[in-house]
């Protein structure tokens, strides 16, 4: 049995009762987090552009776009919600099963899968149990494939959230429409040929488009397979298939026999982001946000900040002097400067006006990101970070963090996840609606349908595009009205 058949057979045969209680609890937290970052991301300009693009394409209103009162065909709703979920770079990140892995290779697992399952699940009127099962299976497949693929996939320039996320969205979408093994195999074949997404687009609107396209491609692949569309039946392992063409190989032992044994979200786990920026910056952000108040530091007192990490960090955090908030999400100098000046690193900090603030720009010039030889020798499985702060009075303050808050070694509680969700949701939802989402997600598997959750997330369920005009100005006016 090849890997493609093994993956499809696992998904086809899995049942909700197979999910252990502790994995179910983890899934609720990741779902709540994913919904929150998508709500916040729905206000981003890249999301607004995609929403307008979808509106002009029109089509049957099957599935809701989060944070709005709009409906679209299921694939297009998946696109919009996938873009929104990744727009602020605030979505979760999988870990690795081995120290030889490259941390940056690993996916943001929730966004493509959640966007696909929400869209197709609303269309198909699935239950809460079916929703959670499809989500868990999609994330499991996504994480196992990303963990196993040759690191050349990442190092050559692919973003795995885009490429592997599409495979995950496909099997999750297929499970939502109750496909059996044979059509799930075809679903993988279709989705694999749609896979793309290049890291050169980091720091632009195209990066969140990667996640949106992965979700859209997954839904389309599942629906095509359901109608009998054909594809290769060995797409993962074939000589001209996914792993060889896109990475030059795979460690099959990291997938075969390991699906759900244990569930990946339990071991090694998934890290939830404490900051809306590239995850490779987070240990350093966590560290400086602790050092600044501890030592009562100010920008005026700092001569220089040196940030050491392994060589994969500057390979991804590519903006020494960012000009926009999107670039700032992939900039160690900006992340350090904003932490010193604002002593925070939330949604309010990652704004264009903050990146261009004179005080921030001046401090960014005094931040240096370098490859630390000691940390390089420890491998790439974690984003170990060292900070040395040279003060103008001659003192030096330093520290090292290997992981950030939200990592399984420093997990967020349900209460902390709720606070992050409320902060995100406040951009589009009234407080009462936000509380409804938290309460519904806490028992999501008990829902007979997703309708109560969708209503809480959108506010105006069922309003089709043809009944609503979205223009540049109208979008901003509508957004202000929604916040009120």
PDB file of N, CA, C and O in Angstrom, residues 303-332:
ATOM      1  N   UNK A 303      22.099  51.439  23.192  1.00  0.00           N
ATOM      2  CA  UNK A 303      23.096  51.679  22.146  1.00  0.00           C
ATOM      3  C   UNK A 303      22.905  50.714  20.976  1.00  0.00           C
ATOM      4  O   UNK A 303      23.010  51.107  19.814  1.00  0.00           O
ATOM      5  N   UNK A 304      22.609  49.438  21.306  1.00  0.00           N
ATOM      6  CA  UNK A 304      22.539  48.416  20.261  1.00  0.00           C
ATOM      7  C   UNK A 304      21.821  47.177  20.789  1.00  0.00           C
ATOM      8  O   UNK A 304      21.922  46.863  21.980  1.00  0.00           O
ATOM      9  N   UNK A 305      21.091  46.499  19.913  1.00  0.00           N
ATOM     10  CA  UNK A 305      20.460  45.228  20.249  1.00  0.00           C
ATOM     11  C   UNK A 305      20.928  44.191  19.232  1.00  0.00           C
ATOM     12  O   UNK A 305      20.709  44.346  18.025  1.00  0.00           O
ATOM     13  N   UNK A 306      21.584  43.146  19.707  1.00  0.00           N
ATOM     14  CA  UNK A 306      22.012  42.041  18.851  1.00  0.00           C
ATOM     15  C   UNK A 306      21.121  40.835  19.120  1.00  0.00           C
ATOM     16  O   UNK A 306      20.979  40.411  20.278  1.00  0.00           O
ATOM     17  N   UNK A 307      20.561  40.288  18.062  1.00  0.00           N
ATOM     18  CA  UNK A 307      19.681  39.130  18.169  1.00  0.00           C
ATOM     19  C   UNK A 307      20.322  37.960  17.415  1.00  0.00           C
ATOM     20  O   UNK A 307      20.528  38.037  16.206  1.00  0.00           O
ATOM     21  N   UNK A 308      20.647  36.902  18.147  1.00  0.00           N
ATOM     22  CA  UNK A 308      21.252  35.727  17.544  1.00  0.00           C
ATOM     23  C   UNK A 308      20.253  34.601  17.366  1.00  0.00           C
ATOM     24  O   UNK A 308      19.378  34.394  18.217  1.00  0.00           O
ATOM     25  N   UNK A 309      20.378  33.879  16.269  1.00  0.00           N
ATOM     26  CA  UNK A 309      19.479  32.754  15.982  1.00  0.00           C
ATOM     27  C   UNK A 309      20.189  31.819  15.012  1.00  0.00           C
ATOM     28  O   UNK A 309      21.340  32.057  14.630  1.00  0.00           O
ATOM     29  N   UNK A 310      19.514  30.737  14.619  1.00  0.00           N
ATOM     30  CA  UNK A 310      20.119  29.855  13.614  1.00  0.00           C
ATOM     31  C   UNK A 310      19.933  30.454  12.219  1.00  0.00           C
ATOM     32  O   UNK A 310      19.189  31.425  12.030  1.00  0.00           O
ATOM     33  N   UNK A 311      20.584  29.868  11.226  1.00  0.00           N
ATOM     34  CA  UNK A 311      20.652  30.468   9.891  1.00  0.00           C
ATOM     35  C   UNK A 311      19.334  30.458   9.141  1.00  0.00           C
ATOM     36  O   UNK A 311      19.190  31.160   8.136  1.00  0.00           O
ATOM     37  N   UNK A 312      18.352  29.687   9.597  1.00  0.00           N
ATOM     38  CA  UNK A 312      17.055  29.695   8.922  1.00  0.00           C
ATOM     39  C   UNK A 312      16.198  30.897   9.307  1.00  0.00           C
ATOM     40  O   UNK A 312      15.232  31.202   8.620  1.00  0.00           O
ATOM     41  N   UNK A 313      16.550  31.567  10.389  1.00  0.00           N
ATOM     42  CA  UNK A 313      15.757  32.724  10.817  1.00  0.00           C
ATOM     43  C   UNK A 313      15.941  33.906   9.870  1.00  0.00           C
ATOM     44  O   UNK A 313      14.954  34.454   9.347  1.00  0.00           O
ATOM     45  N   UNK A 314      17.184  34.351   9.586  1.00  0.00           N
ATOM     46  CA  UNK A 314      17.314  35.436   8.604  1.00  0.00           C
ATOM     47  C   UNK A 314      16.888  35.043   7.203  1.00  0.00           C
ATOM     48  O   UNK A 314      16.602  35.909   6.368  1.00  0.00           O
ATOM     49  N   UNK A 315      16.792  33.751   6.948  1.00  0.00           N
ATOM     50  CA  UNK A 315      16.303  33.268   5.652  1.00  0.00           C
ATOM     51  C   UNK A 315      14.807  33.533   5.485  1.00  0.00           C
ATOM     52  O   UNK A 315      14.302  33.576   4.360  1.00  0.00           O
ATOM     53  N   UNK A 316      14.107  33.711   6.593  1.00  0.00           N
ATOM     54  CA  UNK A 316      12.664  33.968   6.547  1.00  0.00           C
ATOM     55  C   UNK A 316      12.312  35.385   6.998  1.00  0.00           C
ATOM     56  O   UNK A 316      11.383  35.991   6.471  1.00  0.00           O
ATOM     57  N   UNK A 317      13.032  35.905   7.977  1.00  0.00           N
ATOM     58  CA  UNK A 317      12.772  37.262   8.474  1.00  0.00           C
ATOM     59  C   UNK A 317      13.669  38.202   7.673  1.00  0.00           C
ATOM     60  O   UNK A 317      14.764  38.570   8.090  1.00  0.00           O
ATOM     61  N   UNK A 318      13.178  38.600   6.509  1.00  0.00           N
ATOM     62  CA  UNK A 318      14.037  39.128   5.453  1.00  0.00           C
ATOM     63  C   UNK A 318      14.061  40.651   5.355  1.00  0.00           C
ATOM     64  O   UNK A 318      14.692  41.187   4.437  1.00  0.00           O
ATOM     65  N   UNK A 319      13.414  41.366   6.287  1.00  0.00           N
ATOM     66  CA  UNK A 319      13.323  42.816   6.162  1.00  0.00           C
ATOM     67  C   UNK A 319      14.077  43.520   7.287  1.00  0.00           C
ATOM     68  O   UNK A 319      13.559  43.674   8.401  1.00  0.00           O
ATOM     69  N   UNK A 320      15.309  43.995   7.025  1.00  0.00           N
ATOM     70  CA  UNK A 320      16.042  44.724   8.063  1.00  0.00           C
ATOM     71  C   UNK A 320      15.448  46.103   8.350  1.00  0.00           C
ATOM     72  O   UNK A 320      15.509  46.590   9.476  1.00  0.00           O
ATOM     73  N   UNK A 321      14.876  46.729   7.314  1.00  0.00           N
ATOM     74  CA  UNK A 321      14.239  48.037   7.497  1.00  0.00           C
ATOM     75  C   UNK A 321      12.894  48.022   6.770  1.00  0.00           C
ATOM     76  O   UNK A 321      12.751  48.515   5.650  1.00  0.00           O
ATOM     77  N   UNK A 322      11.881  47.454   7.389  1.00  0.00           N
ATOM     78  CA  UNK A 322      10.577  47.337   6.730  1.00  0.00           C
ATOM     79  C   UNK A 322       9.940  48.692   6.472  1.00  0.00           C
ATOM     80  O   UNK A 322      10.195  49.667   7.184  1.00  0.00           O
ATOM     81  N   UNK A 323       9.088  48.722   5.451  1.00  0.00           N
ATOM     82  CA  UNK A 323       8.380  49.955   5.106  1.00  0.00           C
ATOM     83  C   UNK A 323       6.883  49.859   5.341  1.00  0.00           C
ATOM     84  O   UNK A 323       6.181  50.859   5.306  1.00  0.00           O
ATOM     85  N   UNK A 324       6.391  48.635   5.537  1.00  0.00           N
ATOM     86  CA  UNK A 324       4.966  48.407   5.764  1.00  0.00           C
ATOM     87  C   UNK A 324       4.797  47.447   6.938  1.00  0.00           C
ATOM     88  O   UNK A 324       5.743  46.762   7.346  1.00  0.00           O
ATOM     89  N   UNK A 325       3.563  47.366   7.436  1.00  0.00           N
ATOM     90  CA  UNK A 325       3.278  46.430   8.528  1.00  0.00           C
ATOM     91  C   UNK A 325       3.467  44.994   8.080  1.00  0.00           C
ATOM     92  O   UNK A 325       3.925  44.149   8.854  1.00  0.00           O
ATOM     93  N   UNK A 326       3.121  44.699   6.835  1.00  0.00           N
ATOM     94  CA  UNK A 326       3.317  43.343   6.318  1.00  0.00           C
ATOM     95  C   UNK A 326       4.793  42.972   6.337  1.00  0.00           C
ATOM     96  O   UNK A 326       5.168  41.865   6.726  1.00  0.00           O
ATOM     97  N   UNK A 327       5.649  43.887   5.932  1.00  0.00           N
ATOM     98  CA  UNK A 327       7.081  43.623   6.002  1.00  0.00           C
ATOM     99  C   UNK A 327       7.551  43.556   7.454  1.00  0.00           C
ATOM    100  O   UNK A 327       8.433  42.773   7.797  1.00  0.00           O
ATOM    101  N   UNK A 328       6.943  44.362   8.302  1.00  0.00           N
ATOM    102  CA  UNK A 328       7.306  44.364   9.720  1.00  0.00           C
ATOM    103  C   UNK A 328       7.074  43.032  10.402  1.00  0.00           C
ATOM    104  O   UNK A 328       7.759  42.692  11.376  1.00  0.00           O
ATOM    105  N   UNK A 329       6.132  42.256   9.901  1.00  0.00           N
ATOM    106  CA  UNK A 329       5.864  40.935  10.468  1.00  0.00           C
ATOM    107  C   UNK A 329       7.031  39.976  10.232  1.00  0.00           C
ATOM    108  O   UNK A 329       7.119  38.931  10.877  1.00  0.00           O
ATOM    109  N   UNK A 330       7.913  40.327   9.315  1.00  0.00           N
ATOM    110  CA  UNK A 330       9.071  39.493   8.989  1.00  0.00           C
ATOM    111  C   UNK A 330      10.357  40.292   9.175  1.00  0.00           C
ATOM    112  O   UNK A 330      11.272  40.219   8.368  1.00  0.00           O
ATOM    113  N   UNK A 331      10.388  41.050  10.275  1.00  0.00           N
ATOM    114  CA  UNK A 331      11.517  41.917  10.562  1.00  0.00           C
ATOM    115  C   UNK A 331      11.874  41.855  12.037  1.00  0.00           C
ATOM    116  O   UNK A 331      11.104  42.315  12.883  1.00  0.00           O
ATOM    117  N   UNK A 332      13.033  41.306  12.357  1.00  0.00           N
ATOM    118  CA  UNK A 332      13.497  41.308  13.745  1.00  0.00           C
ATOM    119  C   UNK A 332      13.728  42.729  14.245  1.00  0.00           C
ATOM    120  O   UNK A 332      13.341  43.063  15.383  1.00  0.00           O
TER     121      UNK A 332
END
